[in-house]
Short mmCIF file of C-alpha atoms and ligand atoms in Angstrom, two decimals:
data_model
loop_
_atom_site.label_atom_id
_atom_site.label_comp_id
_atom_site.label_asym_id
_atom_site.label_seq_id
_atom_site.Cartn_x
_atom_site.Cartn_y
_atom_site.Cartn_z
CA MET M 1326 0.00 0.00 0.00
CA SER M 1327 1.48 3.30 -1.00
CA SER M 1328 0.48 6.37 0.89
CA ASP M 1329 0.43 9.90 -0.43
CA PRO M 1330 3.83 10.57 -2.15
CA LEU M 1331 4.36 13.91 -0.44
CA SER M 1332 3.98 12.57 3.06
CA GLU M 1333 6.16 9.60 2.10
CA LEU M 1334 8.88 12.00 0.97
CA LEU M 1335 8.59 14.01 4.19
CA THR M 1336 9.01 10.88 6.26
CA ALA M 1337 11.91 9.67 4.12
CA LEU M 1338 13.82 12.95 4.43
CA ARG M 1339 13.71 12.71 8.18
CA CYS M 1340 16.21 9.86 8.12
CA LEU M 1341 18.89 12.52 7.52
CA PRO M 1342 20.78 13.70 10.60
CA GLY M 1343 19.51 17.04 11.85
CA VAL M 1344 16.33 16.92 9.78
CA GLY M 1345 13.08 17.14 11.69
CA ALA M 1346 9.50 17.79 10.62
CA ARG M 1347 10.04 21.42 9.65
CA SER M 1348 13.25 21.06 7.67
CA SER M 1349 11.92 18.02 5.80
CA GLN M 1350 8.94 20.11 4.76
CA ARG M 1351 11.19 22.96 3.65
CA MET M 1352 13.41 20.62 1.61
CA ALA M 1353 10.54 18.79 -0.05
CA LEU M 1354 8.70 21.96 -0.99
CA HIS M 1355 11.87 23.54 -2.32
CA LEU M 1356 12.50 20.59 -4.63
CA LEU M 1357 8.88 20.44 -5.78
CA GLU M 1358 8.41 24.16 -6.33
CA ARG M 1359 11.81 25.31 -7.54
CA ASP M 1360 14.16 22.50 -8.43
CA ARG M 1361 12.58 19.39 -9.85
CA GLU M 1362 15.70 18.69 -11.91
CA GLY M 1363 17.85 18.84 -8.76
CA GLY M 1364 15.40 16.51 -7.06
CA ARG M 1365 15.69 13.96 -9.89
CA ARG M 1366 19.48 14.15 -9.79
CA LEU M 1367 19.41 13.65 -6.03
CA ALA M 1368 17.13 10.64 -6.37
CA GLU M 1369 19.37 9.05 -9.00
CA ALA M 1370 22.58 9.78 -7.11
CA LEU M 1371 21.08 8.32 -3.95
CA ALA M 1372 19.81 5.20 -5.68
CA ARG M 1373 23.15 4.66 -7.39
CA ALA M 1374 25.19 5.25 -4.23
CA MET M 1375 22.98 2.94 -2.20
CA SER M 1376 23.30 0.11 -4.68
CA GLU M 1377 26.94 0.55 -5.74
CA ILE M 1378 28.84 1.70 -2.69
CA ARG M 1379 30.09 -1.10 -0.51
CA ARG M 1380 32.97 -1.72 1.82
CA CYS M 1381 36.52 -2.08 0.62
CA ARG M 1382 37.57 -5.71 0.85
CA GLN M 1383 40.76 -4.74 2.68
CA CYS M 1384 40.06 -1.71 4.83
CA ARG M 1385 36.23 -1.60 5.09
CA ASN M 1386 36.10 2.01 3.94
CA PHE M 1387 33.31 2.90 1.51
CA THR M 1388 34.08 2.40 -2.17
CA ALA M 1389 32.35 1.49 -5.40
CA GLU M 1390 35.21 -0.85 -6.35
CA GLU M 1391 36.60 -4.04 -4.86
CA LEU M 1392 39.38 -1.98 -3.34
CA CYS M 1393 39.25 1.67 -2.33
CA HIS M 1394 41.68 4.10 -3.94
CA VAL M 1395 44.01 4.02 -0.93
CA CYS M 1396 44.28 0.23 -0.84
CA ALA M 1397 44.60 0.06 -4.63
CA SER M 1398 47.32 2.71 -4.80
CA THR M 1399 50.89 1.60 -5.51
CA ARG M 1400 52.26 4.72 -3.86
CA ARG M 1401 51.22 4.04 -0.28
CA ASP M 1402 53.61 2.80 2.40
CA ARG M 1403 52.43 -0.75 3.04
CA SER M 1404 54.39 -1.16 6.27
CA ARG M 1405 52.07 1.14 8.22
CA LEU M 1406 48.44 0.70 9.09
CA CYS M 1407 46.28 3.35 10.71
CA VAL M 1408 43.14 2.07 12.49
CA VAL M 1409 40.23 4.51 12.74
CA GLU M 1410 36.61 4.32 13.82
CA SER M 1411 34.88 5.89 10.82
CA PRO M 1412 35.31 6.84 7.14
CA ALA M 1413 35.14 10.49 8.25
CA ASP M 1414 38.33 9.91 10.24
CA VAL M 1415 40.10 8.69 7.09
CA LEU M 1416 39.06 11.84 5.25
CA ALA M 1417 40.21 14.03 8.13
CA ILE M 1418 43.64 12.37 8.31
CA GLU M 1419 44.07 12.41 4.52
CA GLN M 1420 43.28 16.11 4.38
CA ALA M 1421 45.25 17.24 7.40
CA THR M 1422 48.35 15.07 7.45
CA ALA M 1423 51.07 13.68 5.23
CA TYR M 1424 50.32 10.11 6.35
CA ASP M 1425 50.90 7.81 3.41
CA GLY M 1426 50.31 4.38 4.88
CA LEU M 1427 47.19 2.21 4.74
CA TYR M 1428 44.00 2.32 6.80
CA PHE M 1429 41.60 0.02 8.54
CA VAL M 1430 38.12 1.35 9.27
CA LEU M 1431 36.31 -0.25 12.18
CA LEU M 1432 32.94 1.41 11.48
CA GLY M 1433 32.34 1.60 15.22
CA ARG M 1434 34.04 0.75 18.48
CA LEU M 1435 33.91 -2.12 20.92
CA SER M 1436 31.05 -1.68 23.34
CA PRO M 1437 30.05 -4.83 25.19
CA LEU M 1438 27.06 -3.12 26.83
CA ASP M 1439 25.68 -2.28 23.39
CA GLY M 1440 26.43 -5.77 22.13
CA ILE M 1441 29.18 -4.60 19.75
CA GLY M 1442 31.98 -7.14 19.65
CA PRO M 1443 35.15 -7.79 17.63
CA ASP M 1444 33.39 -9.40 14.68
CA ASP M 1445 31.09 -6.40 14.22
CA LEU M 1446 34.20 -4.28 13.70
CA GLY M 1447 35.85 -6.65 11.26
CA LEU M 1448 38.61 -7.52 13.71
CA ASP M 1449 38.69 -11.05 12.30
CA LEU M 1450 39.58 -9.49 8.93
CA LEU M 1451 42.12 -7.24 10.61
CA SER M 1452 43.87 -10.13 12.34
CA ARG M 1453 44.12 -12.01 9.03
CA ARG M 1454 45.70 -8.92 7.48
CA LEU M 1455 48.15 -8.59 10.36
CA ASP M 1456 49.16 -12.21 9.83
CA GLN M 1457 49.44 -12.07 6.06
CA GLU M 1458 50.90 -8.63 5.35
CA SER M 1459 54.13 -7.28 6.76
CA PHE M 1460 53.20 -4.27 8.85
CA GLU M 1461 55.87 -2.67 10.98
CA GLU M 1462 53.68 -0.12 12.67
CA MET M 1463 50.04 0.17 13.70
CA VAL M 1464 48.86 3.73 14.29
CA ILE M 1465 45.82 3.67 16.55
CA ALA M 1466 43.58 6.67 15.96
CA THR M 1467 40.39 5.67 17.78
CA ASN M 1468 38.41 8.32 19.65
CA THR M 1469 39.24 9.27 23.23
CA THR M 1470 35.92 8.04 24.62
CA VAL M 1471 36.07 5.15 27.07
CA GLU M 1472 34.97 2.74 24.32
CA GLY M 1473 37.54 4.18 21.93
CA GLU M 1474 40.22 3.64 24.58
CA ALA M 1475 39.02 0.10 25.26
CA THR M 1476 39.10 -0.63 21.54
CA ALA M 1477 42.62 0.78 21.40
CA GLN M 1478 43.67 -1.58 24.18
CA TYR M 1479 42.25 -4.52 22.26
CA LEU M 1480 44.22 -3.44 19.18
CA VAL M 1481 47.39 -3.00 21.24
CA GLU M 1482 47.10 -6.65 22.28
CA MET M 1483 46.42 -7.81 18.73
CA ALA M 1484 49.49 -5.99 17.42
CA GLY M 1485 51.65 -6.85 20.43
CA ARG M 1486 51.11 -10.57 20.00
CA ARG M 1487 52.51 -10.25 16.48
CA GLY M 1488 55.44 -8.03 17.39
CA ILE M 1489 54.08 -5.01 15.51
CA ARG M 1490 55.05 -1.60 16.87
CA VAL M 1491 52.06 0.42 18.09
CA SER M 1492 51.72 4.19 18.19
CA ARG M 1493 48.83 6.38 19.26
CA LEU M 1494 47.88 9.91 18.37
CA ALA M 1495 48.98 12.48 20.94
CA GLN M 1496 46.17 14.29 22.71
CA GLY M 1497 46.29 17.83 23.91
CA VAL M 1498 45.46 21.47 23.66
CA PRO M 1499 44.23 22.41 20.19
CA LEU M 1500 46.66 24.50 18.13
CA GLY M 1501 45.62 28.13 18.11
CA GLY M 1502 43.39 27.42 21.09
CA GLU M 1503 43.53 29.28 24.35
CA LEU M 1504 43.89 27.35 27.56
CA GLU M 1505 40.94 29.00 29.23
CA HIS M 1506 38.67 28.01 26.36
CA THR M 1507 39.89 24.43 26.10
CA ASP M 1508 37.33 22.02 27.48
CA ARG M 1509 38.27 20.60 30.85
CA SER M 1510 38.70 16.97 29.91
CA THR M 1511 41.05 17.88 27.05
CA LEU M 1512 43.02 20.18 29.30
CA ALA M 1513 43.24 17.58 32.05
CA HIS M 1514 44.49 15.03 29.56
CA ALA M 1515 46.99 17.42 28.01
CA PHE M 1516 48.27 18.28 31.45
CA SER M 1517 48.78 14.70 32.53
CA ALA M 1518 50.48 13.86 29.21
CA ARG M 1519 52.80 16.88 29.33
CA GLN M 1520 56.29 16.44 27.90
CA VAL M 1521 59.62 17.38 29.40
CA VAL M 1522 61.31 19.91 27.14
CA SER M 1523 64.49 20.49 29.09
CA GLY M 1524 66.48 19.13 32.02
CA MET F 1286 11.75 16.23 42.41
CA ARG F 1287 14.83 18.46 42.38
CA VAL F 1288 18.25 17.15 43.42
CA THR F 1289 21.37 19.27 43.80
CA ALA F 1290 25.04 18.48 44.43
CA CYS F 1291 24.78 14.70 44.35
CA THR F 1292 28.00 12.89 43.51
CA GLY F 1293 27.99 10.03 41.07
CA TRP F 1294 29.52 8.16 38.16
CA VAL F 1295 28.42 7.46 34.62
CA LEU F 1296 27.94 3.72 34.06
CA HIS F 1297 26.95 3.96 30.42
CA ARG F 1298 25.57 6.44 27.92
CA ARG F 1299 23.88 6.32 24.57
CA PRO F 1300 23.11 8.97 21.96
CA TRP F 1301 19.63 10.36 22.52
CA ARG F 1302 17.71 12.42 20.01
CA GLU F 1303 19.68 14.90 17.95
CA SER F 1304 22.46 16.03 20.27
CA SER F 1305 21.69 14.64 23.72
CA LEU F 1306 22.82 11.68 25.74
CA LEU F 1307 20.83 9.15 27.71
CA VAL F 1308 23.04 8.52 30.72
CA GLU F 1309 22.91 5.75 33.29
CA LEU F 1310 24.28 7.11 36.54
CA PHE F 1311 25.29 5.50 39.79
CA THR F 1312 24.85 8.06 42.55
CA THR F 1313 25.54 8.24 46.28
CA GLU F 1314 22.06 8.86 47.55
CA HIS F 1315 19.77 7.79 44.73
CA GLY F 1316 21.41 4.61 43.48
CA ARG F 1317 21.25 3.98 39.76
CA ILE F 1318 19.18 6.45 37.77
CA GLY F 1319 18.52 7.11 34.10
CA ALA F 1320 18.93 10.73 33.02
CA VAL F 1321 18.96 12.86 29.89
CA ALA F 1322 21.93 15.19 29.36
CA ARG F 1323 20.45 17.70 26.95
CA GLY F 1324 22.76 18.87 24.18
CA ALA F 1325 25.75 17.03 25.67
CA ARG F 1326 26.85 15.84 22.23
CA SER F 1327 26.81 19.19 20.52
CA ALA F 1328 30.17 20.74 19.73
CA ARG F 1329 29.62 23.75 21.98
CA SER F 1330 28.27 21.99 25.03
CA ALA F 1331 30.20 22.59 28.25
CA TRP F 1332 29.34 18.96 29.07
CA ARG F 1333 30.99 17.55 25.99
CA GLY F 1334 33.41 14.77 26.91
CA LEU F 1335 32.45 14.89 30.58
CA ALA F 1336 29.63 12.37 30.71
CA GLU F 1337 32.13 9.54 30.48
CA PRO F 1338 32.56 6.51 32.69
CA PHE F 1339 35.27 6.70 35.39
CA GLN F 1340 34.96 10.48 35.70
CA PRO F 1341 33.80 11.49 39.21
CA LEU F 1342 30.96 14.00 38.87
CA GLU F 1343 28.80 16.31 40.88
CA LEU F 1344 25.29 16.20 39.51
CA GLY F 1345 22.00 18.00 39.75
CA TRP F 1346 18.69 17.10 38.11
CA VAL F 1347 14.98 17.55 38.06
CA ARG F 1348 12.68 14.66 37.64
CA ARG F 1349 9.04 14.08 36.92
CA GLY F 1350 8.70 10.79 35.12
CA GLU F 1351 10.97 7.81 34.63
CA LEU F 1352 13.97 9.80 33.43
CA ALA F 1353 15.69 12.67 35.18
CA THR F 1354 16.86 15.74 33.28
CA LEU F 1355 20.33 16.84 34.29
CA ASN F 1356 20.84 20.50 35.02
CA ALA F 1357 24.30 20.28 36.57
CA LEU F 1358 27.25 18.12 35.62
CA GLU F 1359 30.61 19.12 37.03
CA PRO F 1360 33.80 17.06 37.19
CA VAL F 1361 35.12 16.51 40.70
CA GLY F 1362 38.77 15.85 40.00
CA GLN F 1363 40.21 13.96 37.06
CA ARG F 1364 38.93 11.00 35.14
CA LEU F 1365 40.51 7.87 36.65
CA THR F 1366 43.38 6.56 34.62
CA LEU F 1367 42.40 2.98 33.91
CA ALA F 1368 45.08 1.80 31.55
CA GLY F 1369 45.21 -1.36 29.50
CA ARG F 1370 43.26 -4.28 30.89
CA SER F 1371 42.19 -2.31 33.94
CA LEU F 1372 39.95 -0.32 31.62
CA TRP F 1373 38.24 -3.50 30.54
CA CYS F 1374 37.84 -4.54 34.19
CA GLY F 1375 36.19 -1.17 34.82
CA LEU F 1376 33.79 -1.78 31.93
CA TYR F 1377 33.02 -5.20 33.38
CA VAL F 1378 32.14 -3.70 36.76
CA ASN F 1379 29.89 -1.18 35.00
CA GLU F 1380 28.20 -3.96 33.07
CA LEU F 1381 27.54 -5.83 36.34
CA LEU F 1382 25.83 -2.76 37.80
CA MET F 1383 23.86 -2.10 34.62
CA ARG F 1384 22.63 -5.66 34.50
CA LEU F 1385 22.07 -6.43 38.17
CA LEU F 1386 21.35 -3.21 40.03
CA PRO F 1387 17.80 -2.01 39.45
CA ARG F 1388 17.19 1.69 38.91
CA ASP F 1389 16.02 3.92 41.76
CA ASP F 1390 17.21 1.68 44.54
CA PRO F 1391 19.68 3.54 46.80
CA ALA F 1392 22.74 1.40 47.54
CA PRO F 1393 25.19 3.55 49.53
CA LEU F 1394 27.36 0.63 50.68
CA LEU F 1395 27.66 -0.71 47.17
CA TYR F 1396 28.49 2.80 46.00
CA ASP F 1397 31.44 2.86 48.39
CA HIS F 1398 32.59 -0.56 47.18
CA TYR F 1399 32.35 0.69 43.60
CA GLN F 1400 34.64 3.63 44.33
CA VAL F 1401 37.10 1.42 46.21
CA THR F 1402 37.07 -1.02 43.27
CA LEU F 1403 37.75 1.64 40.64
CA THR F 1404 40.51 3.15 42.74
CA ALA F 1405 42.07 -0.28 43.24
CA LEU F 1406 41.99 -0.83 39.48
CA THR F 1407 44.10 2.27 38.90
CA SER F 1408 46.94 0.74 40.89
CA SER F 1409 46.43 -2.95 41.59
CA GLN F 1410 48.44 -5.59 39.80
CA ASP F 1411 45.93 -8.24 40.83
CA GLN F 1412 42.87 -7.19 38.84
CA ALA F 1413 41.23 -10.60 39.21
CA ALA F 1414 41.16 -10.34 43.01
CA VAL F 1415 39.67 -6.84 42.75
CA MET F 1416 36.93 -8.19 40.44
CA ARG F 1417 36.13 -11.13 42.70
CA ARG F 1418 35.79 -8.86 45.73
CA PHE F 1419 33.44 -6.54 43.88
CA GLU F 1420 31.31 -9.47 42.69
CA TRP F 1421 31.05 -10.66 46.28
CA HIS F 1422 29.98 -7.24 47.58
CA LEU F 1423 27.51 -6.78 44.73
CA LEU F 1424 25.71 -10.07 45.31
CA THR F 1425 25.77 -9.52 49.08
CA GLU F 1426 24.36 -5.98 48.85
CA LEU F 1427 21.67 -7.17 46.45
CA GLY F 1428 20.73 -9.77 49.06
CA VAL F 1429 21.13 -12.72 46.71
CA MET F 1430 24.35 -14.24 48.06
CA PRO F 1431 23.70 -17.65 49.62
CA GLN F 1432 25.70 -18.65 52.67
CA LEU F 1433 28.83 -20.28 51.27
CA ASP F 1434 30.61 -21.59 54.38
CA ARG F 1435 28.01 -24.21 55.33
CA GLU F 1436 26.49 -27.15 53.54
CA ALA F 1437 22.98 -26.12 52.46
CA GLU F 1438 21.05 -29.06 53.88
CA SER F 1439 22.96 -30.08 57.02
CA ALA F 1440 24.29 -26.59 57.89
CA GLN F 1441 27.62 -28.30 58.68
CA PRO F 1442 30.78 -26.22 58.07
CA LEU F 1443 32.39 -27.05 54.72
CA VAL F 1444 35.34 -29.42 54.58
CA PRO F 1445 38.06 -27.73 52.46
CA ASP F 1446 39.01 -30.82 50.45
CA GLN F 1447 35.55 -32.23 49.99
CA LEU F 1448 33.58 -31.64 46.80
CA TYR F 1449 30.36 -29.60 46.74
CA ARG F 1450 27.93 -28.63 44.03
CA LEU F 1451 26.84 -25.00 43.88
CA ASP F 1452 23.12 -24.43 44.26
CA PRO F 1453 22.93 -20.71 43.39
CA GLU F 1454 19.90 -20.23 45.63
CA ALA F 1455 20.76 -22.38 48.62
CA GLY F 1456 24.57 -22.60 48.55
CA PRO F 1457 26.97 -25.57 48.48
CA ARG F 1458 25.45 -29.06 48.51
CA SER F 1459 27.35 -32.27 49.19
CA CYS F 1460 28.13 -34.37 46.14
CA ASP F 1461 30.54 -37.18 45.35
CA LYS F 1462 31.75 -36.82 41.83
CA PRO F 1463 33.18 -33.86 39.94
CA ALA F 1464 30.89 -32.28 37.36
CA ALA F 1465 30.09 -28.86 36.01
CA GLY F 1466 29.30 -26.54 38.89
CA THR F 1467 31.18 -28.54 41.53
CA PHE F 1468 34.07 -27.09 43.51
CA PRO F 1469 36.22 -28.12 46.48
CA GLY F 1470 35.02 -26.70 49.82
CA ARG F 1471 38.03 -24.39 50.06
CA ILE F 1472 36.92 -22.44 46.96
CA PHE F 1473 33.61 -21.62 48.63
CA LEU F 1474 35.46 -20.68 51.81
CA MET F 1475 37.78 -18.24 50.08
CA ALA F 1476 35.04 -16.46 48.12
CA ASP F 1477 34.51 -13.57 50.54
CA GLN F 1478 38.19 -12.66 50.69
CA ALA F 1479 39.05 -13.54 47.08
CA LYS F 1480 42.47 -14.57 48.33
CA ALA F 1481 43.16 -17.38 45.87
CA THR F 1482 46.76 -17.42 44.69
CA ASP F 1483 47.06 -20.75 42.90
CA PRO F 1484 46.10 -20.35 39.20
CA VAL F 1485 43.70 -23.33 39.27
CA GLU F 1486 41.97 -22.04 42.39
CA ARG F 1487 41.73 -18.57 40.89
CA ARG F 1488 39.98 -19.98 37.86
CA GLN F 1489 37.64 -22.05 40.02
CA LEU F 1490 36.78 -19.03 42.13
CA ARG F 1491 36.08 -17.01 38.98
CA ASP F 1492 33.79 -19.77 37.68
CA LEU F 1493 31.99 -20.04 41.01
CA MET F 1494 31.26 -16.32 41.07
CA ARG F 1495 30.28 -16.37 37.39
CA LEU F 1496 27.68 -19.07 38.08
CA LEU F 1497 26.23 -17.06 40.95
CA ILE F 1498 26.04 -13.93 38.79
CA GLU F 1499 24.63 -15.59 35.70
CA HIS F 1500 21.96 -17.21 37.83
CA GLN F 1501 20.71 -13.66 38.50
CA LEU F 1502 20.67 -12.86 34.77
CA ASP F 1503 18.02 -15.40 33.79
CA GLY F 1504 20.26 -17.29 31.43
CA THR F 1505 21.64 -14.32 29.51
CA THR F 1506 25.42 -13.96 29.47
CA LEU F 1507 27.67 -11.08 30.37
CA GLN F 1508 29.15 -9.39 27.33
CA THR F 1509 32.43 -8.06 28.69
CA PRO F 1510 33.85 -11.47 29.77
CA LYS F 1511 33.00 -12.78 26.29
CA LEU F 1512 35.41 -10.19 24.93
CA PHE F 1513 38.07 -11.12 27.48
CA ARG F 1514 37.86 -14.68 26.26
CA SER F 1515 38.11 -13.72 22.61
CA TRP F 1516 41.50 -12.05 22.91
CA LYS F 1517 43.44 -14.84 24.57
ZN1 LIG S 1467 40.57 0.07 1.23
#
């Protein structure tokens, strides 16, 4: 049974983050009144993305191919593997750093209370990769939440058992940030992880 | 109901609506409560990153229905540094409280044991003993710990080298051959102090406590220990 197409569209739009009843109405009416062509393009792009984009066989990042462009590249340093929680983290690191190694995207973090275990994060795939490829370093870039830290610990043990060096991102005061405006937990962490610079 | 300046800990939190968190708290005077931290996930929130487990907090809230709405959330000192496996032990303790301690049931003694346990985890080398002691206190405070130093039927003191079968409701019962759920008397006798040193005895004590806990969970299993097992 199909209901009225307008109300169906309004409901569908609300699956987007940040879109409630009012913004879905604004979006739908805009497309219908002013930009039907844009609406058709959006529908096609969405349909295509939903059917063609899958996870990279090696790193679990989103891609339309078997392998994403990072894994397929011949110019990446294959001795280093950076483990992140989400595809957005890959984009952030690619844009902000000169890191040229490979990635592994967990698409989540371990959280026993939410029923999220190692297999949900592809850690079985990761351990096969650690066994088969010759990584020298694992860079752990999980979030600093308790679950991110717990996931990091799990990864430390996986790498440690195989003699792979592990590094973690440093945490501290944001560059260009003022101490008094840095949130307390960041400041507390930066303070306890302070580095000796002399003496 | 309005509550001010109550100290507590976050046991768990989940995203709630657009930018809020649904937080499970363990508090001094009100036991475990469920509360909404409005806007705590938004980039500008002063609460961002604070509603985390192992961070001592001073809390205030108002409450009408089932869930409280937080109006104060202040750190009291630093987040505890639970490094490595101690962090996982901390998550295990939180899971125990989430699964076994009902909401809105003040448990001040258990609250003290919880703080002692977390503090011990920041420094102790013997995490297993810390876990066993917390399990003991938890079951005792919940009033579901059977008497373990006497045989259930005869009320005779246990003989350390004799075999007993654990009846999770009544306690140890005499039995003659080893099977699942049977332990030597000395394992029952050491449960309250968790002072096992021998590796076999430590494992037996862990299994004994696990049976007692899982009996309270109606056949469902604890998730954190499953993870422990998977990384051996
Ligand atoms: Zn890839």
